[in-house]
CSV table of C-alpha atoms in Angstrom, one decimal:
chain,number,residue,atom,x,y,z
A,1,UNK,CA,-1.5,-33.4,-2.0
A,2,UNK,CA,-4.3,-31.1,-0.7
A,3,UNK,CA,-3.4,-27.6,0.4
A,4,UNK,CA,-4.1,-26.1,3.8
A,5,UNK,CA,-7.1,-23.9,3.0
A,6,UNK,CA,-7.9,-23.4,6.7
A,7,UNK,CA,-4.6,-21.7,7.2
A,8,UNK,CA,-5.0,-19.7,4.0
A,9,UNK,CA,-8.3,-18.5,5.3
A,10,UNK,CA,-7.0,-17.5,8.7
A,11,UNK,CA,-4.1,-15.6,7.0
A,12,UNK,CA,-6.6,-13.7,4.8
A,13,UNK,CA,-8.8,-12.9,7.9
A,14,UNK,CA,-5.7,-11.5,9.7
A,15,UNK,CA,-4.4,-9.7,6.6
A,16,UNK,CA,-1.1,-11.7,6.5
A,17,UNK,CA,0.9,-12.3,3.4
A,18,UNK,CA,3.3,-15.3,3.4
A,19,UNK,CA,6.2,-13.0,4.2
A,20,UNK,CA,4.3,-11.2,7.0
A,21,UNK,CA,3.3,-14.5,8.6
A,22,UNK,CA,6.9,-15.7,8.5
A,23,UNK,CA,7.9,-12.4,10.2
A,24,UNK,CA,5.3,-12.8,12.9
A,25,UNK,CA,6.2,-16.4,13.6
A,26,UNK,CA,9.9,-15.4,13.8
A,27,UNK,CA,9.1,-12.6,16.1
A,28,UNK,CA,7.4,-15.0,18.5
A,29,UNK,CA,10.2,-17.5,18.3
A,30,UNK,CA,12.8,-14.8,19.1
A,31,UNK,CA,10.6,-13.5,22.0
A,32,UNK,CA,10.7,-17.1,23.4
A,33,UNK,CA,14.5,-17.2,23.1
A,34,UNK,CA,14.8,-19.2,19.9
A,35,UNK,CA,16.3,-18.3,16.5
A,36,UNK,CA,13.8,-17.2,13.9
A,37,UNK,CA,14.4,-19.3,10.8
A,38,UNK,CA,10.9,-19.3,9.2
A,39,UNK,CA,10.8,-17.9,5.6
A,40,UNK,CA,8.1,-17.3,3.1
A,41,UNK,CA,9.1,-20.6,1.6
A,42,UNK,CA,8.4,-22.3,4.9
A,43,UNK,CA,4.9,-20.7,4.9
A,44,UNK,CA,4.4,-21.9,1.3
A,45,UNK,CA,5.0,-25.5,2.4
A,46,UNK,CA,2.4,-25.1,5.0
A,47,UNK,CA,-0.1,-23.7,2.5
A,48,UNK,CA,0.5,-26.4,-0.1
A,49,UNK,CA,0.2,-29.2,2.4
A,50,UNK,CA,3.8,-30.3,1.8
A,51,UNK,CA,4.4,-29.7,5.5
A,52,UNK,CA,1.4,-30.9,7.4
A,53,UNK,CA,2.8,-30.8,11.0
A,54,UNK,CA,5.5,-28.1,11.6
A,55,UNK,CA,8.3,-28.3,14.1
A,56,UNK,CA,7.2,-28.2,17.7
A,57,UNK,CA,8.5,-24.6,18.2
A,58,UNK,CA,6.9,-23.4,15.0
A,59,UNK,CA,3.6,-25.0,16.1
A,60,UNK,CA,3.7,-23.1,19.4
A,61,UNK,CA,4.6,-19.8,17.6
A,62,UNK,CA,1.7,-20.3,15.1
A,63,UNK,CA,-0.7,-20.9,18.1
A,64,UNK,CA,0.6,-17.7,19.7
A,65,UNK,CA,0.2,-15.6,16.5
A,66,UNK,CA,-3.3,-16.8,15.7
A,67,UNK,CA,-4.4,-17.3,19.4
A,68,UNK,CA,-5.9,-20.8,18.6
A,69,UNK,CA,-4.8,-24.4,18.8
A,70,UNK,CA,-2.6,-25.7,16.0
A,71,UNK,CA,-5.2,-28.3,15.0
A,72,UNK,CA,-7.7,-25.4,14.3
A,73,UNK,CA,-5.2,-24.0,11.7
A,74,UNK,CA,-5.6,-27.0,9.4
A,75,UNK,CA,-2.6,-29.0,10.6
A,76,UNK,CA,-2.8,-32.7,11.2
A,77,UNK,CA,-0.4,-34.6,13.6
A,78,UNK,CA,1.8,-37.2,12.0
A,79,UNK,CA,0.9,-40.8,12.9
A,80,UNK,CA,3.4,-42.0,15.5
A,81,UNK,CA,4.1,-45.6,16.6
A,82,UNK,CA,1.9,-46.6,19.5
A,83,UNK,CA,4.9,-46.9,21.8
A,84,UNK,CA,6.3,-43.5,20.9
A,85,UNK,CA,6.3,-40.9,23.7
A,86,UNK,CA,3.9,-38.0,23.0
A,87,UNK,CA,5.6,-34.7,23.4
A,88,UNK,CA,3.1,-32.0,24.2
A,89,UNK,CA,3.1,-28.8,22.2
A,90,UNK,CA,4.6,-25.8,24.1
A,91,UNK,CA,2.0,-23.6,25.7
A,92,UNK,CA,2.1,-20.3,23.7
A,93,UNK,CA,1.3,-18.4,26.9
A,94,UNK,CA,4.4,-19.9,28.6
A,95,UNK,CA,6.5,-19.2,25.5
A,96,UNK,CA,5.5,-15.5,25.7
A,97,UNK,CA,6.1,-15.2,29.5
A,98,UNK,CA,8.3,-12.2,29.0
A,99,UNK,CA,5.5,-10.3,27.3
A,100,UNK,CA,2.7,-11.0,29.7
A,101,UNK,CA,4.4,-11.8,33.0
A,102,UNK,CA,5.3,-9.6,35.9
A,103,UNK,CA,8.7,-8.7,37.2
A,104,UNK,CA,8.7,-11.7,39.5
A,105,UNK,CA,8.4,-14.2,36.7
A,106,UNK,CA,11.2,-12.5,34.7
A,107,UNK,CA,13.5,-12.5,37.8
A,108,UNK,CA,12.7,-16.2,38.5
A,109,UNK,CA,13.7,-17.1,35.0
A,110,UNK,CA,16.9,-15.2,35.5
A,111,UNK,CA,17.6,-17.0,38.8
A,112,UNK,CA,17.1,-20.4,37.1
A,113,UNK,CA,19.5,-19.6,34.2
A,114,UNK,CA,23.1,-20.9,34.2
A,115,UNK,CA,25.6,-18.7,36.0
A,116,UNK,CA,27.4,-17.8,32.7
A,117,UNK,CA,24.1,-16.5,31.2
A,118,UNK,CA,24.0,-13.6,33.7
A,119,UNK,CA,27.5,-12.5,33.1
A,120,UNK,CA,26.7,-10.2,30.2
A,121,UNK,CA,26.3,-6.5,31.1
A,122,UNK,CA,23.3,-4.9,29.5
A,123,UNK,CA,23.7,-1.2,28.9
A,124,UNK,CA,22.0,1.8,27.2
A,125,UNK,CA,23.4,0.6,23.8
A,126,UNK,CA,21.0,-2.4,24.1
A,127,UNK,CA,18.1,0.0,24.9
A,128,UNK,CA,19.1,2.1,21.8
A,129,UNK,CA,19.1,-1.0,19.6
A,130,UNK,CA,15.5,-1.8,20.8
A,131,UNK,CA,14.4,1.8,20.1
A,132,UNK,CA,15.8,1.6,16.6
A,133,UNK,CA,13.6,-1.5,16.0
A,134,UNK,CA,10.7,0.4,17.5
A,135,UNK,CA,11.3,3.3,15.0
A,136,UNK,CA,10.8,0.9,12.1
A,137,UNK,CA,7.6,-0.4,13.7
A,138,UNK,CA,6.2,3.1,14.2
A,139,UNK,CA,6.8,3.9,10.5
A,140,UNK,CA,5.0,0.7,9.5
A,141,UNK,CA,2.1,1.6,11.7
A,142,UNK,CA,1.7,5.0,10.1
A,143,UNK,CA,1.7,3.4,6.7
A,144,UNK,CA,-0.7,0.5,7.3
A,145,UNK,CA,-1.9,0.5,10.9
A,146,UNK,CA,-4.0,-2.0,12.7
A,147,UNK,CA,-2.4,-5.1,11.2
A,148,UNK,CA,-2.0,-8.2,13.4
A,149,UNK,CA,1.7,-8.3,12.3
A,150,UNK,CA,2.4,-5.0,13.9
A,151,UNK,CA,0.7,-6.1,17.1
A,152,UNK,CA,2.7,-9.3,17.2
A,153,UNK,CA,6.0,-7.6,16.4
A,154,UNK,CA,5.4,-5.0,19.1
A,155,UNK,CA,4.7,-7.7,21.6
A,156,UNK,CA,7.8,-9.5,20.6
A,157,UNK,CA,9.9,-6.4,21.1
A,158,UNK,CA,8.5,-6.0,24.6
A,159,UNK,CA,9.5,-9.6,25.2
A,160,UNK,CA,13.1,-8.8,24.0
A,161,UNK,CA,13.3,-5.8,26.4
A,162,UNK,CA,12.2,-8.0,29.4
A,163,UNK,CA,14.4,-10.9,28.3
A,164,UNK,CA,17.5,-8.7,28.5
A,165,UNK,CA,16.9,-8.1,32.2
A,166,UNK,CA,16.6,-11.8,32.8
A,167,UNK,CA,19.8,-12.7,30.8
A,168,UNK,CA,22.2,-10.0,31.9
A,169,UNK,CA,23.2,-7.7,34.7
A,170,UNK,CA,21.7,-4.2,34.5
A,171,UNK,CA,22.0,-0.9,36.4
A,172,UNK,CA,19.0,0.7,37.9
A,173,UNK,CA,18.9,3.3,35.1
A,174,UNK,CA,19.0,0.7,32.4
A,175,UNK,CA,16.4,-1.4,34.2
A,176,UNK,CA,14.0,1.5,34.2
A,177,UNK,CA,14.7,2.2,30.5
A,178,UNK,CA,14.1,-1.5,29.7
A,179,UNK,CA,10.8,-1.4,31.5
A,180,UNK,CA,10.0,1.8,29.7
A,181,UNK,CA,10.7,0.1,26.3
A,182,UNK,CA,8.6,-2.9,27.2
A,183,UNK,CA,5.7,-0.6,28.3
A,184,UNK,CA,6.0,1.5,25.2
A,185,UNK,CA,6.1,-1.6,22.9
A,186,UNK,CA,3.2,-3.1,24.6
A,187,UNK,CA,1.3,0.2,24.2
A,188,UNK,CA,2.0,0.0,20.5
A,189,UNK,CA,0.6,-3.5,20.4
A,190,UNK,CA,-2.4,-2.1,22.3
A,191,UNK,CA,-2.9,0.6,19.7
A,192,UNK,CA,-2.5,-1.8,16.7
A,193,UNK,CA,-5.2,-4.0,18.2
A,194,UNK,CA,-7.4,-1.0,18.8
A,195,UNK,CA,-6.8,0.3,15.3
A,196,UNK,CA,-7.6,-3.2,13.9
A,197,UNK,CA,-10.9,-3.4,16.0
A,198,UNK,CA,-9.5,-6.3,18.1
A,199,UNK,CA,-10.7,-4.8,21.3
A,200,UNK,CA,-10.4,-7.8,23.6
A,201,UNK,CA,-6.7,-8.1,22.7
A,202,UNK,CA,-6.2,-4.3,23.1
A,203,UNK,CA,-7.6,-4.5,26.7
A,204,UNK,CA,-5.2,-7.3,27.6
A,205,UNK,CA,-2.3,-5.3,26.3
A,206,UNK,CA,-3.5,-2.3,28.2
A,207,UNK,CA,-3.3,-4.1,31.6
A,208,UNK,CA,0.2,-5.4,30.9
A,209,UNK,CA,1.4,-2.0,29.6
A,210,UNK,CA,0.0,-0.1,32.7
A,211,UNK,CA,1.9,-2.3,35.1
A,212,UNK,CA,5.1,-2.1,33.1
A,213,UNK,CA,4.9,1.6,32.9
A,214,UNK,CA,4.5,1.9,36.6
A,215,UNK,CA,7.7,-0.1,37.0
A,216,UNK,CA,9.5,2.1,34.5
A,217,UNK,CA,8.8,5.4,36.4
A,218,UNK,CA,8.6,7.2,33.1
A,219,UNK,CA,5.7,9.7,33.0
A,220,UNK,CA,5.8,10.0,29.2
A,221,UNK,CA,5.1,6.3,28.9
A,222,UNK,CA,2.3,6.5,31.5
A,223,UNK,CA,0.8,9.3,29.5
A,224,UNK,CA,0.9,7.3,26.3
A,225,UNK,CA,-0.7,4.2,27.8
A,226,UNK,CA,-3.6,6.1,29.5
A,227,UNK,CA,-4.1,8.3,26.5
A,228,UNK,CA,-4.3,5.1,24.3
A,229,UNK,CA,-6.8,3.7,26.8
A,230,UNK,CA,-9.0,6.7,26.3
A,231,UNK,CA,-8.9,6.1,22.6
A,232,UNK,CA,-9.6,2.4,23.0
A,233,UNK,CA,-12.8,3.1,25.0
A,234,UNK,CA,-13.8,5.9,22.6
A,235,UNK,CA,-13.7,3.4,19.7
A,236,UNK,CA,-15.6,0.9,21.8
A,237,UNK,CA,-18.3,3.7,22.3
A,238,UNK,CA,-17.8,3.8,26.0
A,239,UNK,CA,-17.4,7.6,26.5
A,240,UNK,CA,-17.5,7.5,30.4
A,241,UNK,CA,-14.6,5.1,30.6
A,242,UNK,CA,-12.8,7.0,27.8
A,243,UNK,CA,-13.1,10.3,29.6
A,244,UNK,CA,-11.9,8.7,32.9
A,245,UNK,CA,-8.8,7.1,31.3
A,246,UNK,CA,-7.9,10.2,29.3
A,247,UNK,CA,-8.2,12.3,32.5
A,248,UNK,CA,-5.5,10.1,34.1
A,249,UNK,CA,-3.2,11.1,31.1
A,250,UNK,CA,-4.2,14.8,31.2
A,251,UNK,CA,-3.5,15.0,35.0
A,252,UNK,CA,0.0,13.6,34.8
A,253,UNK,CA,2.8,16.1,35.7
A,254,UNK,CA,4.3,15.8,32.1
A,255,UNK,CA,1.3,17.8,30.8
A,256,UNK,CA,2.3,20.7,33.0
A,257,UNK,CA,5.9,20.6,31.9
A,258,UNK,CA,5.4,20.1,28.2
A,259,UNK,CA,2.5,21.8,26.4
A,260,UNK,CA,2.6,19.3,23.5
A,261,UNK,CA,1.5,16.5,25.8
A,262,UNK,CA,-1.2,18.8,27.2
A,263,UNK,CA,-2.4,19.6,23.6
A,264,UNK,CA,-2.6,15.9,22.7
A,265,UNK,CA,-4.5,15.1,25.9
A,266,UNK,CA,-7.0,17.9,25.2
A,267,UNK,CA,-7.5,17.0,21.5
A,268,UNK,CA,-8.2,13.4,22.4
A,269,UNK,CA,-10.6,14.6,25.1
A,270,UNK,CA,-12.5,16.6,22.5
A,271,UNK,CA,-12.9,13.6,20.3
A,272,UNK,CA,-14.4,11.7,23.2
A,273,UNK,CA,-16.7,14.5,24.3
A,274,UNK,CA,-18.1,14.5,20.7
A,275,UNK,CA,-19.7,11.2,21.6
A,276,UNK,CA,-21.5,12.8,24.6
A,277,UNK,CA,-23.1,15.6,22.4
A,278,UNK,CA,-21.7,18.4,24.5
A,279,UNK,CA,-20.7,20.9,21.8
A,280,UNK,CA,-19.8,23.6,24.2
A,281,UNK,CA,-17.3,21.4,26.0
A,282,UNK,CA,-15.9,20.2,22.7
A,283,UNK,CA,-15.2,23.9,21.6
A,284,UNK,CA,-13.7,24.7,25.0
A,285,UNK,CA,-11.3,21.7,25.0
A,286,UNK,CA,-10.3,22.2,21.4
A,287,UNK,CA,-9.4,25.8,22.3
A,288,UNK,CA,-7.1,24.5,25.1
A,289,UNK,CA,-5.6,22.0,22.6
A,290,UNK,CA,-4.8,24.7,20.1
A,291,UNK,CA,-3.3,27.1,22.6
A,292,UNK,CA,-1.1,24.4,24.1
A,293,UNK,CA,0.1,23.3,20.6
A,294,UNK,CA,1.0,26.9,19.8
A,295,UNK,CA,3.0,27.2,23.1
A,296,UNK,CA,5.0,24.0,22.4
A,297,UNK,CA,8.6,24.2,21.1
A,298,UNK,CA,9.3,21.9,18.2
A,299,UNK,CA,13.0,21.6,19.0
A,300,UNK,CA,12.5,20.0,22.5
A,301,UNK,CA,13.5,16.4,23.0
A,302,UNK,CA,10.5,14.2,23.1
A,303,UNK,CA,9.7,10.5,22.7
A,304,UNK,CA,9.8,9.1,19.1
A,305,UNK,CA,6.1,8.1,19.2
A,306,UNK,CA,5.0,11.6,20.0
A,307,UNK,CA,7.2,13.4,17.4
A,308,UNK,CA,6.2,10.8,14.8
A,309,UNK,CA,2.5,11.8,14.6
A,310,UNK,CA,1.2,14.7,16.7
A,311,UNK,CA,1.0,18.1,15.1
A,312,UNK,CA,-1.6,20.5,13.7
A,313,UNK,CA,-2.8,17.9,11.2
A,314,UNK,CA,-3.5,15.4,14.0
A,315,UNK,CA,-5.2,18.0,16.1
A,316,UNK,CA,-7.5,18.9,13.2
A,317,UNK,CA,-8.2,15.2,12.6
A,318,UNK,CA,-9.3,14.6,16.2
A,319,UNK,CA,-11.4,17.8,16.0
A,320,UNK,CA,-12.9,16.4,12.8
A,321,UNK,CA,-13.9,13.2,14.6
A,322,UNK,CA,-15.6,15.4,17.4
A,323,UNK,CA,-17.4,17.5,14.8
A,324,UNK,CA,-18.8,14.5,13.0
A,325,UNK,CA,-20.0,13.0,16.2
A,326,UNK,CA,-21.8,16.2,17.0
A,327,UNK,CA,-23.3,16.4,13.5
A,328,UNK,CA,-21.5,19.7,12.8
A,329,UNK,CA,-20.7,18.8,9.2
A,330,UNK,CA,-19.6,22.3,8.0
A,331,UNK,CA,-16.9,22.6,10.7
A,332,UNK,CA,-16.0,18.9,10.1
A,333,UNK,CA,-15.3,19.5,6.4
A,334,UNK,CA,-13.1,22.6,7.2
A,335,UNK,CA,-11.1,20.6,9.7
A,336,UNK,CA,-10.7,17.7,7.2
A,337,UNK,CA,-9.4,19.9,4.4
A,338,UNK,CA,-6.9,21.5,6.7
A,339,UNK,CA,-5.7,18.2,8.2
A,340,UNK,CA,-5.2,16.7,4.7
A,341,UNK,CA,-3.3,19.7,3.5
A,342,UNK,CA,-0.9,19.4,6.5
A,343,UNK,CA,-0.5,15.6,6.8
A,344,UNK,CA,3.0,14.2,6.3
A,345,UNK,CA,3.5,12.0,3.2
A,346,UNK,CA,4.1,8.9,5.2
A,347,UNK,CA,0.8,9.0,7.2
A,348,UNK,CA,-1.1,6.9,4.7
A,349,UNK,CA,-3.4,5.3,7.2
A,350,UNK,CA,-4.4,8.6,8.7
A,351,UNK,CA,-4.9,10.2,5.2
A,352,UNK,CA,-7.3,7.4,4.3
A,353,UNK,CA,-9.3,7.8,7.6
A,354,UNK,CA,-9.4,11.6,7.3
A,355,UNK,CA,-10.6,11.3,3.7
A,356,UNK,CA,-13.3,8.9,4.7
A,357,UNK,CA,-14.4,11.3,7.4
A,358,UNK,CA,-14.4,14.1,4.9
A,359,UNK,CA,-16.8,12.1,2.7
A,360,UNK,CA,-19.1,11.8,5.6
A,361,UNK,CA,-18.9,15.5,6.3
A,362,UNK,CA,-19.8,16.3,2.7
A,363,UNK,CA,-22.7,13.8,2.7
A,364,UNK,CA,-24.0,15.3,5.9
A,365,UNK,CA,-24.4,18.6,4.1
A,366,UNK,CA,-26.2,17.0,1.2
A,367,UNK,CA,-23.3,17.3,-1.3
A,368,UNK,CA,-23.8,13.9,-2.7
A,369,UNK,CA,-21.6,13.9,-5.8
A,370,UNK,CA,-18.6,15.5,-4.1
A,371,UNK,CA,-19.0,13.1,-1.2
A,372,UNK,CA,-18.9,10.1,-3.5
A,373,UNK,CA,-16.0,11.4,-5.4
A,374,UNK,CA,-14.1,11.9,-2.1
A,375,UNK,CA,-14.9,8.4,-0.9
A,376,UNK,CA,-13.8,6.9,-4.3
A,377,UNK,CA,-10.5,8.7,-4.1
A,378,UNK,CA,-9.3,6.4,-1.2
A,379,UNK,CA,-7.0,3.7,-2.6
A,380,UNK,CA,-8.6,0.3,-2.3
A,381,UNK,CA,-5.3,-1.4,-1.4
A,382,UNK,CA,-4.1,-1.3,1.3
A,383,UNK,CA,-5.8,1.9,2.7
A,384,UNK,CA,-9.3,0.8,1.8
A,385,UNK,CA,-8.9,-2.5,3.5
A,386,UNK,CA,-8.0,-1.0,6.9
A,387,UNK,CA,-10.7,-2.0,9.4
A,388,UNK,CA,-11.5,1.6,10.4
A,389,UNK,CA,-11.6,2.8,6.8
A,390,UNK,CA,-13.7,-0.1,5.7
A,391,UNK,CA,-16.1,0.6,8.6
A,392,UNK,CA,-16.3,4.3,7.7
A,393,UNK,CA,-17.0,3.6,4.0
A,394,UNK,CA,-19.6,0.9,4.9
A,395,UNK,CA,-21.4,3.5,7.0
A,396,UNK,CA,-21.0,6.1,4.2
A,397,UNK,CA,-22.8,3.8,1.7
A,398,UNK,CA,-25.6,3.0,4.2
A,399,UNK,CA,-26.2,6.7,4.9
A,400,UNK,CA,-26.2,7.5,1.2
A,401,UNK,CA,-28.7,4.8,0.3
A,402,UNK,CA,-31.0,6.0,3.1
A,403,UNK,CA,-30.7,9.7,2.2
A,404,UNK,CA,-30.9,9.4,-1.6
A,405,UNK,CA,-31.6,5.8,-2.7
A,406,UNK,CA,-32.6,6.7,-6.2
A,407,UNK,CA,-29.8,9.3,-6.9
A,408,UNK,CA,-27.1,8.9,-9.5
A,409,UNK,CA,-24.6,9.3,-6.7
A,410,UNK,CA,-26.0,6.2,-4.9
A,411,UNK,CA,-25.9,4.2,-8.2
A,412,UNK,CA,-22.3,5.4,-8.8
A,413,UNK,CA,-21.3,4.3,-5.3
A,414,UNK,CA,-23.0,0.9,-5.5
A,415,UNK,CA,-21.3,0.2,-8.9
A,416,UNK,CA,-17.9,1.3,-7.5
A,417,UNK,CA,-18.2,-0.9,-4.4
A,418,UNK,CA,-19.4,-3.9,-6.5
A,419,UNK,CA,-16.4,-3.5,-8.9
A,420,UNK,CA,-14.0,-3.0,-5.9
A,421,UNK,CA,-15.1,-6.3,-4.3
A,422,UNK,CA,-14.9,-8.1,-7.6
A,423,UNK,CA,-11.3,-6.9,-8.2
A,424,UNK,CA,-10.1,-7.6,-4.6
A,425,UNK,CA,-7.9,-10.7,-4.6
């Protein structure tokens, strides 16, 4: 029996292991109200060809995960008797209605449910349960970042938050908290898509997250979403849109109440301004960011997502991005070294990105051998496979070959990349 090489290729393209694909399919099943029963053994039967036409719900979940029809994933329908009724596959968009729909659709679903389904009282303990799942997702993002599995799981969590409103009775306070959770989870999906260079998907998440945040009434969530939008447009090389989106975040009242929010807004603004070539504005805004950070109080209660990543190390990392964009390589190197010395041990993705930027800063100053040594210090798996890291290292090699094509550093780097590709499974 032939295996499903198309599915294997799509998994490799998305960065899925068998276990990760099983988790992503289960997340989509749960977001649609079903039990997630897919295991890595199930995925193995798909890959070997033992199962050539999964169950109807699994087919719909696979379509939602990969965003393509099931027949484009290497699956073939079983031959049915001519008189058999054809049951259409569920529309993955309809399955994920709680992720992408507005309040009206969610409430309609609740109205159509049996009377006993609405009897359950949803409280803050349910919100806390969702937030504990979110904490696991945030930790995974900091280790690996950008993976389609993280994007899918975050979207599924948003679906859980909205599904709770449709399946139980909630107070106004809990309803706002659930909308806040859904907005925050969708914002995480948006960031994972941005980090993985899936910009079309990121923009779709942004529009959903913005409307959910408005319904939550939570200014911290609104800040996060608009700040993420600024980062999205910065990575798309659209500085005008990035500045406009980040200004929405910077002008929210939360930045006047909490200097840590203000600091993050300024730091991200500096990174965007680097693309415009305005070195004076970059210096000014970085000064605002540093002063605000020094005025913030670490003991204050803040959202998990902010406490999990923003500190002096991240400020220096954003300053590093701005300095590189300006061609200020000496300051960029100084910022990179300080960021790396302060980074928390779990920030593996950020460490790899910062190290790749450090290599660019050293190369920009003509320090070829140190630059190559720095670039080669990044682990090839999984950090080196991250889309942003791979892009930075690809640009590093191109710049090196243009600047010093006959140098020993260029030969060392070419040999290293050749060996790395050969040893990548």
